[in-house]
Amino acid sequence: MGGYLSIGTVYNDLYELMTPHYEFGISYDFKKKRDNEHLVQHIVLGYLLGFDKRDLDNTESLIRKVLDGWKPTQILDIVSFLWSQQKYLREEPEGDKKIIEKIILIWRWIYENKYKDRSKADITEDDKGILSVLGRLTVFLPQIDEEYSMWLLLSVPYVKMRGSSFVIKSLNKFDDAGSVGYVGKIFLKMLEYFIPDFDKKHIR
């Protein structure tokens, strides 16, 4: 399995055949960190590209099995890999919308199922790391509304851990009337925790 996981390309016709191996790998303790990263990448690609016909709301889908298992390293790998897709989406505009919607669905699932009702006192160091990288997914949001602002307000106290500049740069693109008020609140929340080390032109 390790040899197949090392291949960067995921093939639709092989995905179903590999599903039992992916399921086994989700709970397997890989000796090499890279093998676990590749496993997560294959599963995320299968979800984004529709190779796994079971969606996020299906507890039998591979992506749900990873999320429900909630191993911090795997969750970090999911979010980091989703964030990395921005460079590829620009090259394939026709498929962008559906994939971006699926990325946002993962962020929504994580917020609703893991953090919505959590008190700040219950946020662990692993949680802080996850919340910090979730903020990077702002690059995929179409606007900032009440729902999205709640996700970001939860993340901004921790974004300095993994680079606040990515979040600030993404927030700066939202200049529509509906978004600017929420963006302002997010920046103010950020300033309660740290002064961003970033070009001042990105903070209006």
Short mmCIF file of C-alpha atoms in Angstrom, two decimals:
data_model
loop_
_atom_site.label_atom_id
_atom_site.label_comp_id
_atom_site.label_asym_id
_atom_site.label_seq_id
_atom_site.Cartn_x
_atom_site.Cartn_y
_atom_site.Cartn_z
CA MET A 1 0.00 0.00 0.00
CA GLY A 2 2.85 2.36 0.79
CA GLY A 3 4.01 2.24 -2.82
CA TYR A 4 0.60 3.28 -4.15
CA LEU A 5 0.25 6.01 -1.53
CA SER A 6 3.52 7.53 -2.69
CA ILE A 7 1.97 8.19 -6.12
CA GLY A 8 0.74 11.77 -6.33
CA THR A 9 -2.10 10.93 -8.73
CA VAL A 10 -5.34 9.30 -7.55
CA TYR A 11 -7.14 7.26 -10.21
CA ASN A 12 -10.92 7.05 -10.28
CA ASP A 13 -10.99 3.46 -11.52
CA LEU A 14 -8.68 2.32 -8.72
CA TYR A 15 -10.27 4.33 -5.93
CA GLU A 16 -13.10 1.91 -5.22
CA LEU A 17 -10.70 -1.03 -5.28
CA MET A 18 -8.43 0.76 -2.81
CA THR A 19 -11.27 1.74 -0.44
CA PRO A 20 -10.80 -1.21 2.00
CA HIS A 21 -7.09 -0.38 2.19
CA TYR A 22 -7.83 3.29 2.80
CA GLU A 23 -10.26 2.33 5.57
CA PHE A 24 -7.60 0.16 7.18
CA GLY A 25 -5.03 2.93 6.85
CA ILE A 26 -7.18 5.50 8.67
CA SER A 27 -6.63 3.73 12.00
CA TYR A 28 -3.20 2.27 11.16
CA ASP A 29 -0.13 3.67 12.90
CA PHE A 30 2.21 4.39 10.01
CA LYS A 31 5.91 4.41 10.88
CA LYS A 32 6.57 7.12 8.31
CA LYS A 33 4.71 10.40 8.70
CA ARG A 34 4.70 10.87 4.94
CA ASP A 35 2.68 7.67 4.41
CA ASN A 36 -0.07 9.03 6.66
CA GLU A 37 0.00 12.35 4.79
CA HIS A 38 -0.35 10.55 1.47
CA LEU A 39 -3.26 8.49 2.81
CA VAL A 40 -5.10 11.63 3.88
CA GLN A 41 -4.36 13.32 0.56
CA HIS A 42 -5.79 10.37 -1.38
CA ILE A 43 -8.95 10.39 0.74
CA VAL A 44 -9.39 14.16 0.42
CA LEU A 45 -8.90 14.02 -3.35
CA GLY A 46 -11.42 11.20 -3.57
CA TYR A 47 -13.91 13.40 -1.72
CA LEU A 48 -13.22 16.57 -3.71
CA LEU A 49 -13.27 14.85 -7.11
CA GLY A 50 -16.30 12.69 -6.35
CA PHE A 51 -14.48 9.36 -6.57
CA ASP A 52 -16.02 8.42 -3.22
CA LYS A 53 -19.73 8.49 -4.05
CA ARG A 54 -20.61 8.85 -0.36
CA ASP A 55 -20.68 12.49 0.67
CA LEU A 56 -19.66 14.17 3.90
CA ASP A 57 -23.06 13.55 5.51
CA ASN A 58 -22.59 9.79 5.06
CA THR A 59 -20.79 8.31 8.05
CA GLU A 60 -19.50 5.51 5.82
CA SER A 61 -17.62 7.88 3.52
CA LEU A 62 -13.85 7.85 3.88
CA ILE A 63 -13.62 11.55 4.62
CA ARG A 64 -16.17 11.17 7.44
CA LYS A 65 -14.26 8.23 8.87
CA VAL A 66 -11.17 10.43 9.11
CA LEU A 67 -13.10 13.34 10.61
CA ASP A 68 -14.99 11.15 13.06
CA GLY A 69 -11.71 9.50 14.11
CA TRP A 70 -10.39 13.00 14.89
CA LYS A 71 -6.66 12.34 15.00
CA PRO A 72 -5.09 15.83 15.23
CA THR A 73 -2.28 15.00 12.80
CA GLN A 74 -4.77 13.75 10.20
CA ILE A 75 -7.02 16.79 10.66
CA LEU A 76 -4.03 19.10 10.20
CA ASP A 77 -3.08 17.15 7.08
CA ILE A 78 -6.63 17.54 5.72
CA VAL A 79 -6.73 21.30 6.25
CA SER A 80 -3.19 21.87 4.96
CA PHE A 81 -3.93 19.85 1.84
CA LEU A 82 -7.21 21.70 1.23
CA TRP A 83 -5.40 25.02 1.54
CA SER A 84 -2.77 23.89 -0.97
CA GLN A 85 -5.49 23.32 -3.59
CA GLN A 86 -5.83 27.06 -4.23
CA LYS A 87 -3.02 27.01 -6.79
CA TYR A 88 -4.62 24.17 -8.74
CA LEU A 89 -8.12 25.61 -8.67
CA ARG A 90 -6.92 28.69 -10.51
CA GLU A 91 -5.81 26.41 -13.33
CA GLU A 92 -9.14 24.56 -13.59
CA PRO A 93 -11.87 27.24 -13.36
CA GLU A 94 -14.68 25.00 -14.62
CA GLY A 95 -14.47 22.68 -11.65
CA ASP A 96 -13.68 25.32 -9.07
CA LYS A 97 -17.13 26.06 -7.70
CA LYS A 98 -18.09 22.52 -6.69
CA ILE A 99 -14.68 21.79 -5.18
CA ILE A 100 -14.65 25.05 -3.22
CA GLU A 101 -18.13 24.24 -1.89
CA LYS A 102 -16.84 20.87 -0.70
CA ILE A 103 -13.88 22.53 1.02
CA ILE A 104 -16.20 24.93 2.82
CA LEU A 105 -18.42 21.98 3.85
CA ILE A 106 -15.47 20.42 5.67
CA TRP A 107 -14.82 23.67 7.55
CA ARG A 108 -18.52 23.85 8.44
CA TRP A 109 -18.53 20.24 9.65
CA ILE A 110 -15.50 20.82 11.86
CA TYR A 111 -17.01 23.97 13.37
CA GLU A 112 -20.47 22.49 13.93
CA ASN A 113 -19.32 19.15 15.30
CA LYS A 114 -16.15 19.99 17.20
CA TYR A 115 -16.08 23.64 18.24
CA LYS A 116 -19.45 25.37 18.11
CA ASP A 117 -20.39 24.57 21.70
CA ARG A 118 -16.87 24.30 23.17
CA SER A 119 -15.80 26.73 25.86
CA LYS A 120 -12.44 28.45 25.53
CA ALA A 121 -11.24 26.56 28.61
CA ASP A 122 -11.81 23.27 26.77
CA ILE A 123 -9.64 24.22 23.79
CA THR A 124 -6.51 22.05 23.88
CA GLU A 125 -3.12 22.73 22.28
CA ASP A 126 -4.07 20.35 19.47
CA ASP A 127 -7.30 22.30 18.97
CA LYS A 128 -5.38 25.57 18.80
CA GLY A 129 -3.17 24.16 16.06
CA ILE A 130 -6.18 22.98 14.07
CA LEU A 131 -8.03 26.28 14.50
CA SER A 132 -4.95 28.20 13.41
CA VAL A 133 -4.70 26.41 10.07
CA LEU A 134 -8.47 26.47 9.50
CA GLY A 135 -8.18 30.24 9.21
CA ARG A 136 -6.17 29.79 6.02
CA LEU A 137 -9.25 28.38 4.30
CA THR A 138 -10.59 31.96 4.25
CA VAL A 139 -9.07 32.11 0.77
CA PHE A 140 -11.97 29.96 -0.47
CA LEU A 141 -14.85 31.93 1.08
CA PRO A 142 -17.07 33.84 -1.39
CA GLN A 143 -17.88 36.53 1.18
CA ILE A 144 -17.85 37.06 4.94
CA ASP A 145 -21.29 36.68 6.47
CA GLU A 146 -22.58 35.89 9.94
CA GLU A 147 -21.83 32.18 9.69
CA TYR A 148 -18.33 32.53 8.25
CA SER A 149 -17.45 35.28 10.71
CA MET A 150 -18.26 32.92 13.59
CA TRP A 151 -15.78 30.39 12.22
CA LEU A 152 -13.10 33.05 11.86
CA LEU A 153 -13.70 34.66 15.24
CA LEU A 154 -13.03 31.24 16.75
CA SER A 155 -9.77 30.85 14.79
CA VAL A 156 -8.18 34.31 14.94
CA PRO A 157 -6.88 34.05 18.54
CA TYR A 158 -4.62 31.25 17.31
CA VAL A 159 -3.71 32.16 13.72
CA LYS A 160 -0.38 33.63 14.79
CA MET A 161 0.76 30.06 15.48
CA ARG A 162 0.78 29.25 11.76
CA GLY A 163 1.07 32.64 10.07
CA SER A 164 -1.57 35.33 10.36
CA SER A 165 -0.47 36.94 7.09
CA PHE A 166 -2.38 34.34 5.05
CA VAL A 167 -5.63 35.13 6.84
CA ILE A 168 -5.13 38.90 6.65
CA LYS A 169 -4.35 38.76 2.94
CA SER A 170 -7.51 36.72 2.29
CA LEU A 171 -9.70 38.99 4.41
CA ASN A 172 -8.39 42.04 2.59
CA LYS A 173 -10.12 40.99 -0.65
CA PHE A 174 -13.59 41.38 0.86
CA ASP A 175 -14.59 44.96 0.12
CA ASP A 176 -18.32 44.42 -0.51
CA ALA A 177 -20.81 46.14 1.77
CA GLY A 178 -22.03 42.88 3.27
CA SER A 179 -18.56 41.70 4.28
CA VAL A 180 -16.70 44.77 5.53
CA GLY A 181 -18.48 45.00 8.88
CA TYR A 182 -17.69 41.38 9.70
CA VAL A 183 -14.10 41.78 8.50
CA GLY A 184 -13.66 44.74 10.84
CA LYS A 185 -14.88 42.70 13.80
CA ILE A 186 -12.49 39.89 12.90
CA PHE A 187 -9.50 42.26 12.76
CA LEU A 188 -10.48 43.79 16.09
CA LYS A 189 -10.68 40.32 17.64
CA MET A 190 -7.23 39.53 16.23
CA LEU A 191 -5.79 42.69 17.80
CA GLU A 192 -7.01 41.53 21.21
CA TYR A 193 -4.45 38.73 21.02
CA PHE A 194 -1.55 40.08 18.98
CA ILE A 195 -0.44 42.81 16.61
CA PRO A 196 -0.13 41.18 13.18
CA ASP A 197 3.36 41.35 11.72
CA PHE A 198 2.23 42.19 8.21
CA ASP A 199 2.13 45.05 5.72
CA LYS A 200 -0.18 47.73 7.12
CA LYS A 201 -1.79 48.28 3.71
CA HIS A 202 -3.64 44.98 4.24
CA ILE A 203 -5.41 46.33 7.33
CA ARG A 204 -8.07 48.88 6.41
#
